[in-house]
XYZ file of C-alpha atoms in Angstrom:
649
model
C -22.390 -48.885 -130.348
C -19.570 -46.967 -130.863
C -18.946 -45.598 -127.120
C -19.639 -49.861 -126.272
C -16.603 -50.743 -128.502
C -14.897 -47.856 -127.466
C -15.150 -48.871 -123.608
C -14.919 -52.618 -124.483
C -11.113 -51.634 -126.289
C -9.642 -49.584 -123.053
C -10.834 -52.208 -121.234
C -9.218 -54.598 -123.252
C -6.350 -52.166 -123.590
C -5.518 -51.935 -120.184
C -5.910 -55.675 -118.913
C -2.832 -56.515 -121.367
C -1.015 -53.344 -120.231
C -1.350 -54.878 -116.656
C -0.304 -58.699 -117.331
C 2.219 -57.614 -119.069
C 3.875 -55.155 -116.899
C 2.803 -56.831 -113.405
C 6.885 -57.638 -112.432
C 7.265 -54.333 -112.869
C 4.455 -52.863 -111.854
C 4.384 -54.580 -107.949
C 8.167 -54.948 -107.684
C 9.415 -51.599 -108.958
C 6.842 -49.094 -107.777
C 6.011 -51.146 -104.268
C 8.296 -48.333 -102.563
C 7.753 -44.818 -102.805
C 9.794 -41.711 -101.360
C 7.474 -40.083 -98.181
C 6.173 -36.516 -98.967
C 8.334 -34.534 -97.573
C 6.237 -32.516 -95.732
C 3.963 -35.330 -94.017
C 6.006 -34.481 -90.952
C 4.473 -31.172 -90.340
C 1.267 -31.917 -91.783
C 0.793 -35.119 -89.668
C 2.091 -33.621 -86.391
C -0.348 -30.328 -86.817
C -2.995 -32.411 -87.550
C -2.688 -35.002 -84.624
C -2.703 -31.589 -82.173
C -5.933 -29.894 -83.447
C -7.781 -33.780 -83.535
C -6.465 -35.825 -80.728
C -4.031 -33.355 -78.217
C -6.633 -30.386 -78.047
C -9.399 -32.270 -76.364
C -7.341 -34.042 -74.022
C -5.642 -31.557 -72.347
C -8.912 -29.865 -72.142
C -10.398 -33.380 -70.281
C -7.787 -32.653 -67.631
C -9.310 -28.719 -66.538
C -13.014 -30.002 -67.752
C -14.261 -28.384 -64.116
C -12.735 -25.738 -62.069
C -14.376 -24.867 -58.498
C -13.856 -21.636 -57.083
C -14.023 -21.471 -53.269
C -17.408 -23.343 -53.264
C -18.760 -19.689 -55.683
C -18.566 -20.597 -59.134
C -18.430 -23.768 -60.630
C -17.347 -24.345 -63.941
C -17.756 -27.075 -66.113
C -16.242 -26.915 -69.814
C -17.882 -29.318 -72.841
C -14.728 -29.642 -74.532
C -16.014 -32.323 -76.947
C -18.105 -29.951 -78.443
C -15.117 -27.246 -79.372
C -15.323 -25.426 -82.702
C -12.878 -23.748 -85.005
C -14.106 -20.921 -87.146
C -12.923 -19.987 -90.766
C -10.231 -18.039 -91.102
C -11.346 -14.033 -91.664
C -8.215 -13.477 -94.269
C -7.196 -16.241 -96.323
C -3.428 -16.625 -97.383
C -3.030 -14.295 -99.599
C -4.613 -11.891 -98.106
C -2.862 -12.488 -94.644
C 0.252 -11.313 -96.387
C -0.889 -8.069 -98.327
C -2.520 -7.053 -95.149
C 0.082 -7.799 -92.454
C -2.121 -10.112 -90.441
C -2.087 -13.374 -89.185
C -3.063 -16.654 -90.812
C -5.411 -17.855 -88.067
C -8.417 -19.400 -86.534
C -10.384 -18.358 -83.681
C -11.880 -21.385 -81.159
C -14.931 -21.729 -79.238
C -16.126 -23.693 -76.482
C -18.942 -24.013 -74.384
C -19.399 -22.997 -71.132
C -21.668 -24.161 -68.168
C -21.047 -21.217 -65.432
C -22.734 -22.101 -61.871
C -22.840 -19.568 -59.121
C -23.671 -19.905 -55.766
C -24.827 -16.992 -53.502
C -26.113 -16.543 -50.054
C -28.621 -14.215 -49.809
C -28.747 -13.195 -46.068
C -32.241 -11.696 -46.272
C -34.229 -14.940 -46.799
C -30.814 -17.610 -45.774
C -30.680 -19.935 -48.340
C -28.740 -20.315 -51.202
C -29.969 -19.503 -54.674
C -27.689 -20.791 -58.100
C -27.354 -19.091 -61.526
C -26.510 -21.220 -64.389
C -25.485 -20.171 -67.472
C -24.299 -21.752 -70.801
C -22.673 -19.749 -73.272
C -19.867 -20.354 -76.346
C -16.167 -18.545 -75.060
C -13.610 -17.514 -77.337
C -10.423 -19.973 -76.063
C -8.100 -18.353 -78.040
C -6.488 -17.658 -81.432
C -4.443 -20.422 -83.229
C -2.061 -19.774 -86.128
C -2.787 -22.300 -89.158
C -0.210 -24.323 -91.125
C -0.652 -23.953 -94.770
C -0.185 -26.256 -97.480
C 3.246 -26.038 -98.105
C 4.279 -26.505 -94.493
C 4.650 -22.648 -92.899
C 2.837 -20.275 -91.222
C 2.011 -16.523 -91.990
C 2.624 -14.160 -88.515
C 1.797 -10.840 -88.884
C 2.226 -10.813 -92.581
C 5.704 -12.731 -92.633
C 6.181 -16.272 -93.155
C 7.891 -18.303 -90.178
C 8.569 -21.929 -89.694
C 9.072 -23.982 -86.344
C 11.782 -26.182 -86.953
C 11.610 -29.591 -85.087
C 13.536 -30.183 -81.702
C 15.852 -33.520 -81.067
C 16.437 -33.779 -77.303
C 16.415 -36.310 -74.400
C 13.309 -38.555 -74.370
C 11.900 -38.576 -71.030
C 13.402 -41.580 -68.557
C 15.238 -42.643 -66.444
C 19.062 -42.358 -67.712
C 22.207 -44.422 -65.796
C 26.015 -43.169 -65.671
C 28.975 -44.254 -64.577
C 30.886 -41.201 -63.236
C 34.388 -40.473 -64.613
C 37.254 -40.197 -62.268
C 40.916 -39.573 -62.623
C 42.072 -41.777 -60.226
C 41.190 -45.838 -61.089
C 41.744 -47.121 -57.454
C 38.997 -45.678 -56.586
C 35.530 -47.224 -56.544
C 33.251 -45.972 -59.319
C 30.436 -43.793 -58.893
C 27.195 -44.538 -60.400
C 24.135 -42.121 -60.610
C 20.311 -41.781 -62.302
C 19.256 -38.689 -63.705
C 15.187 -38.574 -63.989
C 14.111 -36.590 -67.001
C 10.702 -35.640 -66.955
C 8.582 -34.392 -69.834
C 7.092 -31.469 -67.247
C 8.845 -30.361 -63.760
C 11.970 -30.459 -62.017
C 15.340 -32.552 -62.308
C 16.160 -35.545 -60.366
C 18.816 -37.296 -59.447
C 19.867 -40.676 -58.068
C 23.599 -41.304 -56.944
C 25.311 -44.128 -54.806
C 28.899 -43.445 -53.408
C 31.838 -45.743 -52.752
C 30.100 -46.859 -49.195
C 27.181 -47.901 -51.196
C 24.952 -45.371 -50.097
C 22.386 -43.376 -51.834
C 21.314 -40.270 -52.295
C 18.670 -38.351 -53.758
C 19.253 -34.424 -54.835
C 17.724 -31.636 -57.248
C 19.004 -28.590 -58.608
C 17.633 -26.419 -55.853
C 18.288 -29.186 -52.803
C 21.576 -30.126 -51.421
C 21.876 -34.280 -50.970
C 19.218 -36.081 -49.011
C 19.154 -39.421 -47.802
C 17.813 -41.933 -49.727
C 16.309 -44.369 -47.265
C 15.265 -41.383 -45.361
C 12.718 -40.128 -48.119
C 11.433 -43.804 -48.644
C 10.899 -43.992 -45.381
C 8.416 -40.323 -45.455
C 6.945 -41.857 -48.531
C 5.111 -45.027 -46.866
C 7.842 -47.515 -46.728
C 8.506 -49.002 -42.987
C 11.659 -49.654 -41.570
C 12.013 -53.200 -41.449
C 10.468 -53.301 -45.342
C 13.489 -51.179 -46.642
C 16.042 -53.244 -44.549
C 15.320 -56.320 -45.881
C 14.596 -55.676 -49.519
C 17.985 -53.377 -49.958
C 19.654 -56.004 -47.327
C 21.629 -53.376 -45.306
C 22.061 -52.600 -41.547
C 20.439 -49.945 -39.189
C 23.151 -47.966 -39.279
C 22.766 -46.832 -42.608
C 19.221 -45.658 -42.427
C 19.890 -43.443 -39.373
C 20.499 -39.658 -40.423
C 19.605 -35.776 -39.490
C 15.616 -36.002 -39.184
C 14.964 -32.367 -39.673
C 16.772 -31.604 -42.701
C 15.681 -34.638 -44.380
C 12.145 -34.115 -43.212
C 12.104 -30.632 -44.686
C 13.652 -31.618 -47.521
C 11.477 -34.539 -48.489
C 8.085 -32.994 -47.644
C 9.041 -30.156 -50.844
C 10.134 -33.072 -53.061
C 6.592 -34.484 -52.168
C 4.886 -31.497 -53.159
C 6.937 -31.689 -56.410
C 7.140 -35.277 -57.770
C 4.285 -36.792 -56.699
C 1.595 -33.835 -57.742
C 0.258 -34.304 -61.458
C -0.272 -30.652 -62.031
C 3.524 -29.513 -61.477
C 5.041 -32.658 -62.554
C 4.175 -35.353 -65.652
C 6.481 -38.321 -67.474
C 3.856 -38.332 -70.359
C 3.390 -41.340 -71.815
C 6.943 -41.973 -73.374
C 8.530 -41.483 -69.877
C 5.442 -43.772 -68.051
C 6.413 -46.667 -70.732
C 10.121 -46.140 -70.974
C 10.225 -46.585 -67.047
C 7.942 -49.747 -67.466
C 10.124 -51.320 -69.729
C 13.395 -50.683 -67.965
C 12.304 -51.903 -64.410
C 10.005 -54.658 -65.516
C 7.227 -52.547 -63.531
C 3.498 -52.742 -63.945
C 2.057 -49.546 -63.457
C -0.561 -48.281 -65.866
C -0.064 -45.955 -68.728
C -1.971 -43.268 -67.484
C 0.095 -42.664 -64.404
C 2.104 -40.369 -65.505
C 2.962 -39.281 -61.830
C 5.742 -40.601 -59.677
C 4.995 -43.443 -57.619
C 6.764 -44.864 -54.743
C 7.286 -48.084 -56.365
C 9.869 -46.185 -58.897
C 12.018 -45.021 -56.490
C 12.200 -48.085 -54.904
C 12.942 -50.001 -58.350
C 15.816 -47.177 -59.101
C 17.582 -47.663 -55.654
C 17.656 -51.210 -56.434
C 19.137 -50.858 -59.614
C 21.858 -48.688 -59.104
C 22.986 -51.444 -55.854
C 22.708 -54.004 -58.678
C 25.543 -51.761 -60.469
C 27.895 -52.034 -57.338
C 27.541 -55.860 -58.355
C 28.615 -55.393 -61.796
C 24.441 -56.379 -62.917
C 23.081 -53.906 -65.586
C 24.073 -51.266 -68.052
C 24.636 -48.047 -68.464
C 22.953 -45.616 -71.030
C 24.434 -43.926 -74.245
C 22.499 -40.406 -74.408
C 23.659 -39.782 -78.111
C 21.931 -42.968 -79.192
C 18.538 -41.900 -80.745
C 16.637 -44.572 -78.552
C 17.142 -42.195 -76.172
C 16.539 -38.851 -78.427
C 13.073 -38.361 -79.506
C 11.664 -35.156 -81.997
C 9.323 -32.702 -80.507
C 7.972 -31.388 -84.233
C 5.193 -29.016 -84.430
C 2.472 -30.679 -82.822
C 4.632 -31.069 -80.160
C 5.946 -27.915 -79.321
C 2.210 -26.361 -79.629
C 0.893 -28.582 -77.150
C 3.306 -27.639 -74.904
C 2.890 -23.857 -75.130
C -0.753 -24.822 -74.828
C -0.281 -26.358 -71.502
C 0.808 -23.738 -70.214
C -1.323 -21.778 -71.308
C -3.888 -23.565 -69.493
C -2.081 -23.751 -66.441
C -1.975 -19.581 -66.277
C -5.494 -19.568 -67.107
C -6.515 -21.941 -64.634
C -4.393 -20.078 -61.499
C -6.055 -16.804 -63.224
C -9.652 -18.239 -62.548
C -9.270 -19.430 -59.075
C -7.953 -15.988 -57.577
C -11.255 -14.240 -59.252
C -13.488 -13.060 -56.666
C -17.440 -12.723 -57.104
C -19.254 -9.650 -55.204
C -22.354 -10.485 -53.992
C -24.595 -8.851 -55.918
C -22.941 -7.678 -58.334
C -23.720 -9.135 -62.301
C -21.426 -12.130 -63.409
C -20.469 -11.587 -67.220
C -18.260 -14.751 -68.362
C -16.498 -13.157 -71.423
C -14.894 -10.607 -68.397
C -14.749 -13.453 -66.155
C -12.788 -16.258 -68.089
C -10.030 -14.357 -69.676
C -7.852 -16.243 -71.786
C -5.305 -13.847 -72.595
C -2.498 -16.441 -71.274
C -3.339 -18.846 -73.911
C -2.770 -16.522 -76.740
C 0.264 -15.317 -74.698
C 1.640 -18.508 -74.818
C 1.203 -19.297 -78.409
C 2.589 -15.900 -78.918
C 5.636 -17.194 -77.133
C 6.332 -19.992 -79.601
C 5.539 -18.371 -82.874
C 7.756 -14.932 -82.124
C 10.006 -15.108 -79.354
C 11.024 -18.660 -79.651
C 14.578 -19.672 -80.861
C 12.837 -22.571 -82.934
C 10.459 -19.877 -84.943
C 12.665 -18.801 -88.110
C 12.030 -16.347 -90.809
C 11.422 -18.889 -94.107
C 14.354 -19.100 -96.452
C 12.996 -18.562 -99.387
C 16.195 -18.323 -101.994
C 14.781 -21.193 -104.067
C 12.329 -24.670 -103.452
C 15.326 -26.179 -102.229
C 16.187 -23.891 -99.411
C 12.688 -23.932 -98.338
C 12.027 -27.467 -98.327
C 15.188 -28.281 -96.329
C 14.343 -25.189 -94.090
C 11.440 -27.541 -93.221
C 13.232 -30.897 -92.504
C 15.612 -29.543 -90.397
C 15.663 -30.288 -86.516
C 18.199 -28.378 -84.200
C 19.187 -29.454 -80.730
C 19.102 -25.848 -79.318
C 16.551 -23.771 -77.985
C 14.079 -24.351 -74.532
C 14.886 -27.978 -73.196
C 17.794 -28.376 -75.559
C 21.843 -28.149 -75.362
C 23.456 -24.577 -74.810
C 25.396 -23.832 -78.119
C 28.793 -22.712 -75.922
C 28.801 -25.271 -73.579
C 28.455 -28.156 -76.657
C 31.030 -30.707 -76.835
C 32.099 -32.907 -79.931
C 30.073 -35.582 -78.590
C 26.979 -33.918 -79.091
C 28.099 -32.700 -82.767
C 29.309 -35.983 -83.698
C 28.028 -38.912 -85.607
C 26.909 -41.240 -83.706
C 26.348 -45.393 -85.434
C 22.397 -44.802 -85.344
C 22.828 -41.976 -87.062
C 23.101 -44.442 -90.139
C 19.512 -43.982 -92.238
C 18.086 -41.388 -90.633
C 20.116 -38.523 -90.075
C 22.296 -37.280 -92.463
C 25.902 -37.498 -91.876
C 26.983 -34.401 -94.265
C 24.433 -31.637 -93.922
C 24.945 -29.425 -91.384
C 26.170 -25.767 -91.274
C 29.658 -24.757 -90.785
C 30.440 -22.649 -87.765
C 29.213 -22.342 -83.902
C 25.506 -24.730 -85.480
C 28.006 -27.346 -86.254
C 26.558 -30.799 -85.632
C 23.801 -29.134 -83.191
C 21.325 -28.151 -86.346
C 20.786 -31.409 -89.158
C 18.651 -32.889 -91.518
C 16.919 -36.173 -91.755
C 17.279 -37.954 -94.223
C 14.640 -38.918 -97.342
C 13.273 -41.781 -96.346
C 12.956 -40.948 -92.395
C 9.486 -41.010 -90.904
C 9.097 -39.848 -87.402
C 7.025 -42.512 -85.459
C 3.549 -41.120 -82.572
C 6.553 -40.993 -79.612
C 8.681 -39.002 -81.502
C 11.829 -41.295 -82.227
C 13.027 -41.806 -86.071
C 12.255 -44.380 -88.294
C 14.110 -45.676 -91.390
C 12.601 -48.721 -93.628
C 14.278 -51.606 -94.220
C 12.772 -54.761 -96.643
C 12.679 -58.140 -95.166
C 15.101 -61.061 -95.722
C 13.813 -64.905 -95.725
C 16.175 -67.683 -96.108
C 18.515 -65.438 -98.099
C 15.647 -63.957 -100.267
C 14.575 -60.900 -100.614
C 10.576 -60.386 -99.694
C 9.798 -57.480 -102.928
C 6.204 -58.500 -102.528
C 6.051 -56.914 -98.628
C 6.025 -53.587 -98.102
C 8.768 -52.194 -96.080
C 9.232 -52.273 -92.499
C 9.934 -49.021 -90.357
C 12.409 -49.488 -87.924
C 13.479 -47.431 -84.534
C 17.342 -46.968 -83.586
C 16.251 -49.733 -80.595
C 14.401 -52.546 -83.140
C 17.624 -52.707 -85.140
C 20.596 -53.033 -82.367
C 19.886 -56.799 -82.550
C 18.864 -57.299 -86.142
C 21.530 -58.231 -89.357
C 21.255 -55.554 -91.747
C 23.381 -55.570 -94.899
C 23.310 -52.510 -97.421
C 21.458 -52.660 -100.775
C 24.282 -52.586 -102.934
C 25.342 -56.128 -102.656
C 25.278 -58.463 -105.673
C 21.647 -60.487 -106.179
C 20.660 -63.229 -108.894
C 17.641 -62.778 -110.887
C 14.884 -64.220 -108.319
C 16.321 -62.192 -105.679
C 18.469 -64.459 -103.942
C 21.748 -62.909 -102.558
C 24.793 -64.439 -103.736
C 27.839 -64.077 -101.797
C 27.945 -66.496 -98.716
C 29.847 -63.914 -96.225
C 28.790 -60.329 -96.426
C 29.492 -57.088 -94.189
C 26.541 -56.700 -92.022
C 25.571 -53.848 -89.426
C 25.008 -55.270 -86.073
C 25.157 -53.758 -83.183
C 26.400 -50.230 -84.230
C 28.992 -51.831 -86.171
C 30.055 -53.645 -89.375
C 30.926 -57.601 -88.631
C 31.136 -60.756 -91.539
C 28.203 -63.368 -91.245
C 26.372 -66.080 -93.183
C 23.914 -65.144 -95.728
C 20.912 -67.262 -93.859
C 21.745 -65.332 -90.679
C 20.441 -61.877 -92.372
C 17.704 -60.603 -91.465
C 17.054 -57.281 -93.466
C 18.243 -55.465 -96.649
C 18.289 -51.216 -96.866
C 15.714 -49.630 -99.671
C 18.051 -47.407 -101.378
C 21.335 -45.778 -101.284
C 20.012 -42.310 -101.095
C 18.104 -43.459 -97.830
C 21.143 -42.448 -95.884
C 21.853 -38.796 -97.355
C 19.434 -35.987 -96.718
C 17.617 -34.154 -99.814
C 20.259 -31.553 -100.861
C 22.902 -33.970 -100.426
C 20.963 -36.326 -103.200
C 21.162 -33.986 -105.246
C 24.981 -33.844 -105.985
C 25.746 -36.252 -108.555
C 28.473 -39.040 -107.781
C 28.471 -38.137 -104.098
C 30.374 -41.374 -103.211
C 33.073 -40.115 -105.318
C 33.539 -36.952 -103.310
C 35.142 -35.614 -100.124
C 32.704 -35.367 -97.248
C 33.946 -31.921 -96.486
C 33.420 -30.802 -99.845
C 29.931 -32.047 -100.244
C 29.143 -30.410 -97.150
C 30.375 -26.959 -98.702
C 28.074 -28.435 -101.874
C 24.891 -29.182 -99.785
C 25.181 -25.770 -98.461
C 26.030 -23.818 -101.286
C 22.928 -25.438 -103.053
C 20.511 -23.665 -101.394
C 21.943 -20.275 -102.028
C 21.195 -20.600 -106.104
C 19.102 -17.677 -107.324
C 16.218 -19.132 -109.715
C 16.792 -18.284 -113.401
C 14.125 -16.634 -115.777
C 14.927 -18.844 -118.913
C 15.389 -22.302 -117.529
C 17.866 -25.400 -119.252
C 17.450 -29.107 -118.827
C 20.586 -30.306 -116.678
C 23.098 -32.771 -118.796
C 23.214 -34.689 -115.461
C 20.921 -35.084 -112.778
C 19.606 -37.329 -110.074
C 16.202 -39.094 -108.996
C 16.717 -36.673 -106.196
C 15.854 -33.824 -108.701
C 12.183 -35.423 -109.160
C 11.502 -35.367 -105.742
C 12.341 -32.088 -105.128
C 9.822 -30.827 -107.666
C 7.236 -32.640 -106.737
C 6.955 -32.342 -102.975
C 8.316 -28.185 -103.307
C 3.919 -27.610 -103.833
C 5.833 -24.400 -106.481
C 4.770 -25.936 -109.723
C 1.354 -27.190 -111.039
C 1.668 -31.196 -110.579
C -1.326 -32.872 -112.215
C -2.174 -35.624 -110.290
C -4.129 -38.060 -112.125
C -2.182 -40.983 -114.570
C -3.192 -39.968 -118.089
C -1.502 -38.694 -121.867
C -0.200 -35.215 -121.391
C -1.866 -32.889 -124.231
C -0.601 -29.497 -123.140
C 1.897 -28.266 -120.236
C 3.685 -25.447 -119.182
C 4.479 -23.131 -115.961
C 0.434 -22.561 -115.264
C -1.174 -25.274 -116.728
C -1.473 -28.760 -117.164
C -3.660 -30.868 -119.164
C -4.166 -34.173 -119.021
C -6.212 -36.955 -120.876
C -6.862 -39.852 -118.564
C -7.980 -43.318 -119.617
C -9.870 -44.359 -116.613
C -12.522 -41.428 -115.959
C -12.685 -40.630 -119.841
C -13.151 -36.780 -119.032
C -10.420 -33.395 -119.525
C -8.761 -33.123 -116.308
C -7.175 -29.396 -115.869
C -4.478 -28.313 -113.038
C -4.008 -24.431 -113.135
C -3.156 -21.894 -110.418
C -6.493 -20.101 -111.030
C -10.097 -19.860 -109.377
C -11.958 -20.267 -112.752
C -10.944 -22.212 -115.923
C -12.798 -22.074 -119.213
C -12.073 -24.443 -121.234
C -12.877 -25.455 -125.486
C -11.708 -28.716 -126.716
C -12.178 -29.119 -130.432
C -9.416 -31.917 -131.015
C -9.166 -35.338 -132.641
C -6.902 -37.860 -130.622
C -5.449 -40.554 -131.523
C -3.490 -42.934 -129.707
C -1.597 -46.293 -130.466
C 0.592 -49.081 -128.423
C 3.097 -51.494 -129.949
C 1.382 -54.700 -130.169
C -2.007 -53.705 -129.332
C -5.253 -52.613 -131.233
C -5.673 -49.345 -132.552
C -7.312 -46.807 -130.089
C -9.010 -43.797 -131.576
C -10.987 -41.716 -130.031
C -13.197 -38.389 -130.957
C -13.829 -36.006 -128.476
C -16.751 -33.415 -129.407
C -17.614 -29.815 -129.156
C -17.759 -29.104 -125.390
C -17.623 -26.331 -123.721
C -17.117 -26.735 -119.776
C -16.393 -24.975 -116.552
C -14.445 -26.342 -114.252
C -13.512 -24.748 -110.779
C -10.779 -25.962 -109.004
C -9.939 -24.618 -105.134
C -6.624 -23.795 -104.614
């Protein structure tokens, strides 16, 4: 009876507690602050699940001059345990890592000249692929007894990306030309001069006729006359340069093993020309050189626009997923060269482990994790100087900007900066503007481009009850957006009738019914260290960037004091740092400290321990008792127990 009643008055308990809190309980906590490590986490995760297999599908059987035919069950790959675990790793100067298999079907033909006739040997056995270093918990990795981050990438997304080119004389005509960024291979470009002619050049070829190349590419004559609508004359150049010239840029663009647009550059190129070619050509095609020349005549007609690289529709994030997969294709691309110049003896025995060696893979991971200018000893001064460590993104390294030949453009602040990176952190010297920080609410979308959340507006209310919406740099160019700081009545209606509003990279006046979104917070546009200073808006932006900085560099104290003042930035910071014990069910605290914390909760009616330790022992002797204004009396008596509980770090 007693344990009935006892259930029957929590239950009772918490349907009040519920009722009566529901405003705030759906309209305060709707929004939460990301964990601040998701971005490594989700990006590591995606590669070993989704990345790994499919760039495996693409080599799944290699044929060796009609001798040995392999064929490679990649859905069936495994990843072992790790031999040392974290700690471990460090004490022992090794590597926190994982060794994967995958099986092998080996067929070899021979020709035995005694009887003529061919006789095959097939074999299946597991290979060791290679060695991959693991991410941890708290968002590193442990080489060779150190800990290292990889610090994201910003760069170009992969397009097509129009100019106009700047001369010093306006008489002239302008210039116009295309530059063809590709996620894999060689540069491209597409120019038109003042006679309206084009021309197609790389960085190792000298200027080529346009209508030349179409023509070696399957367009006729009389097809590229009347869709550009220009005379013979222009078509007619040098045949044997051209011809010498295009056949190498055929060998380059249009085979998928030395060139790829990936996905982002296959849709980008879709959307910009209108085209219709599927997703998973991620080749060249004819049809998008014809669709460029077009375009860039259409320009001579004052028809189309012209590109802003600093504007982050056009800057995506390679983060760690990223920048693995691409040491891993090449990787595979060494390995696969490496098996097709193996030659079989006749009758000698085939062994597979000396056979498929590959040493390149690991070489190529190697490449990333030690030699790269992205890999980064961990500062580990305090949590905050490691957590910001891992949310920065620099613009430098393979791919990127040079850091001598940067201009102030690149380094500058650019409107769509606004929300997602942060306009203050940054370090002072040659890294100026190249290395940042995104900000706390960013979340980095599957293409790599930055999101920031935004609520949604009807009829001059705000929509609490709807989650947030994510939105990319290109979603909100034509979308009203005013700032949360704006007067509201009590049922969420705003008040003013004219309000500033961001709209197309800048602030304009307009209606309240025109509106079409409302910002989260006010620290959504500041990075994590930056939060932390309190009554930032009061301060100079040069001096919080000497603040944000000089943050990190705090040595931890032994006896600690509660700050007089401090922000919600604060909470954050401890939570999603992984250096203190955070108990993670709801529940009446009965002890804490620096080890431990214990916890009563109401809805599993059990002793809920968080401790850095592999086994807990635990006596409870205690009589509880617990009361709420304007509720029932709740006592409860917890008996002798002695329990065991073992909790996996």
């Amino acid at each position: 009876m007693k344990q009935h009643s006892l259930e029957f008055n929590m239950t009772k308990f918490l349907v009040l507690f519920f009722f009566n809190n529901m405003f705030f309980i759906f309209y305060k906590f709707l929004f939460f602050f990301p964990d601040f490590l998701n971005v490594q986490r989700k990006s590591f995760r995606n590669f070993i699940k989704n990345d790994f297999i499919f760039e495996f599908s693409k080599i799944k059987k290699i044929v060796n001059s009609k001798k040995l035919n392999l064929k490679f069950l990649y859905e069936n790959f495994k990843f072992l345990s790790p031999i040392f675990n974290i700690e471990e790793s460090i004490l022992l100067s090794k590597t926190y890592c994982s060794n994967f298999y995958i099986p092998v079907i080996s067929q070899i033909n021979r020709l035995k000249y005694i009887f003529n006739y061919f006789s095959n040997s097939t074999e299946l056995k597991w290979i060791l692929v290679g060695t991959l270093p693991l991410l941890t918990r708290r968002g590193h990795f442990i080489i060779n007894g150190t800990i290292r981050i990889v610090i994201n990438q910003i760069l170009r997304s992969p397009g097509l990306y129009v100019y106009k080119e700047r001369r010093k004389n306006e008489n002239t005509k302008r210039l116009y030309y295309a530059d063809l960024i590709s996620q894999r291979g060689a540069w491209l470009r597409v120019e038109i001069d003042k006679d309206k002619k084009l021309w197609l050049s790389t960085k190792s070829e000298s200027r080529i006729p346009f209508f030349e190349f179409l023509k070696n590419i399957g367009f006729k004559q009389k097809f590229i006359i009347e869709y550009f609508s220009i005379d013979l004359i222009d078509i007619k150049t040098k045949k044997k340069k051209s011809l010498k010239n295009n056949k190498f840029l055929y060998q380059t663009f249009f085979n998928p093993l030395t060139y790829s647009l990936g996905f982002i550059g296959r849709k980008r190129l879709n959307n910009k020309f209108d085209l219709l070619i599927s997703p998973k050509v991620l080749k060249l095609t004819p049809l998008d050189f014809l669709a460029i020349g077009d375009y860039l005549i259409q320009l001579t007609n004052n028809l189309g626009s012209f590109d802003d690289i600093d504007h982050l529709k056009n800057r995506r994030i390679r983060t760690i997923g990223d920048l693995i997969l691409n040491q891993f294709q090449q990787g595979l691309i060494r390995f696969r060269n490496l098996v097709f110049g193996k030659q079989i003896k006749k009758n000698k025995k085939i062994n597979l482990n000396n056979l498929l060696d590959f040493q390149p893979i690991n070489s190529a991971f190697r490449e990333l994790f030690v030699g790269s200018q992205l890999s980064q000893f961990l500062d580990q001064t305090n949590p905050l100087a490691e957590l910001t460590h891992k949310r920065r993104f620099s613009a430098l390294g393979s791919g990127g900007v040079n850091r001598e030949t940067a201009g102030f453009e690149i380094r500058g602040i650019h409107p769509t900066h606004y929300g997602r990176i942060c306009p203050i952190e940054t370090p002072e010297g040659h890294n100026a503007g190249l290395v940042n920080s995104i900000t706390m609410t960013t979340q980095i979308n599957d293409d790599g481009f930055l999101e920031t959340p935004y609520r949604l507006i009807y009829k001059s209310q705000i929509q609490d009850h709807k989650n947030p919406l994510f939105l990319t740099a290109e979603y909100e160019e034509s979308r009203l957006i005013v700032l949360s700081d704006i007067p509201v009545c009590k049922f969420k209606f705003l008040k003013n009738k004219n309000l500033p509003i961001l709209f197309n990279q800048d602030f304009q006046k307009f209606k309240v019914k025109e509106i079409n979104f409302i910002s989260v917070s006010s620290l959504q546009y500041i990075s994590l260290a930056t939060a932390l200073i309190p009554f930032i808006e009061h301060d100079d932006a040069n001096r919080a960037l000497m603040g944000s900085n000089m943050q990190r560099q705090a040595i931890p104290l032994i006896s600690l004091e509660q700050p007089l003042i401090t922000t919600y930035a604060a909470k954050c910071l401890l939570q999603n740092s992984k250096v203190i014990p955070i108990c993670k069910r709801s529940g009446f605290i009965i002890y804490s400290s620096n080890k431990k914390i214990s916890c009563y909760s109401f809805l599993n009616f059990y002793k809920f321990q968080c401790r850095n330790s592999f086994l807990i022992k635990i006596f409870l002797n205690k009589s509880i008792n617990f009361r709420k204004k304007n509720y029932s009396n709740i006592k409860t008596t917890l008996k002798k127990k002695k329990t065991i509980l073992k909790i996996e770090i």
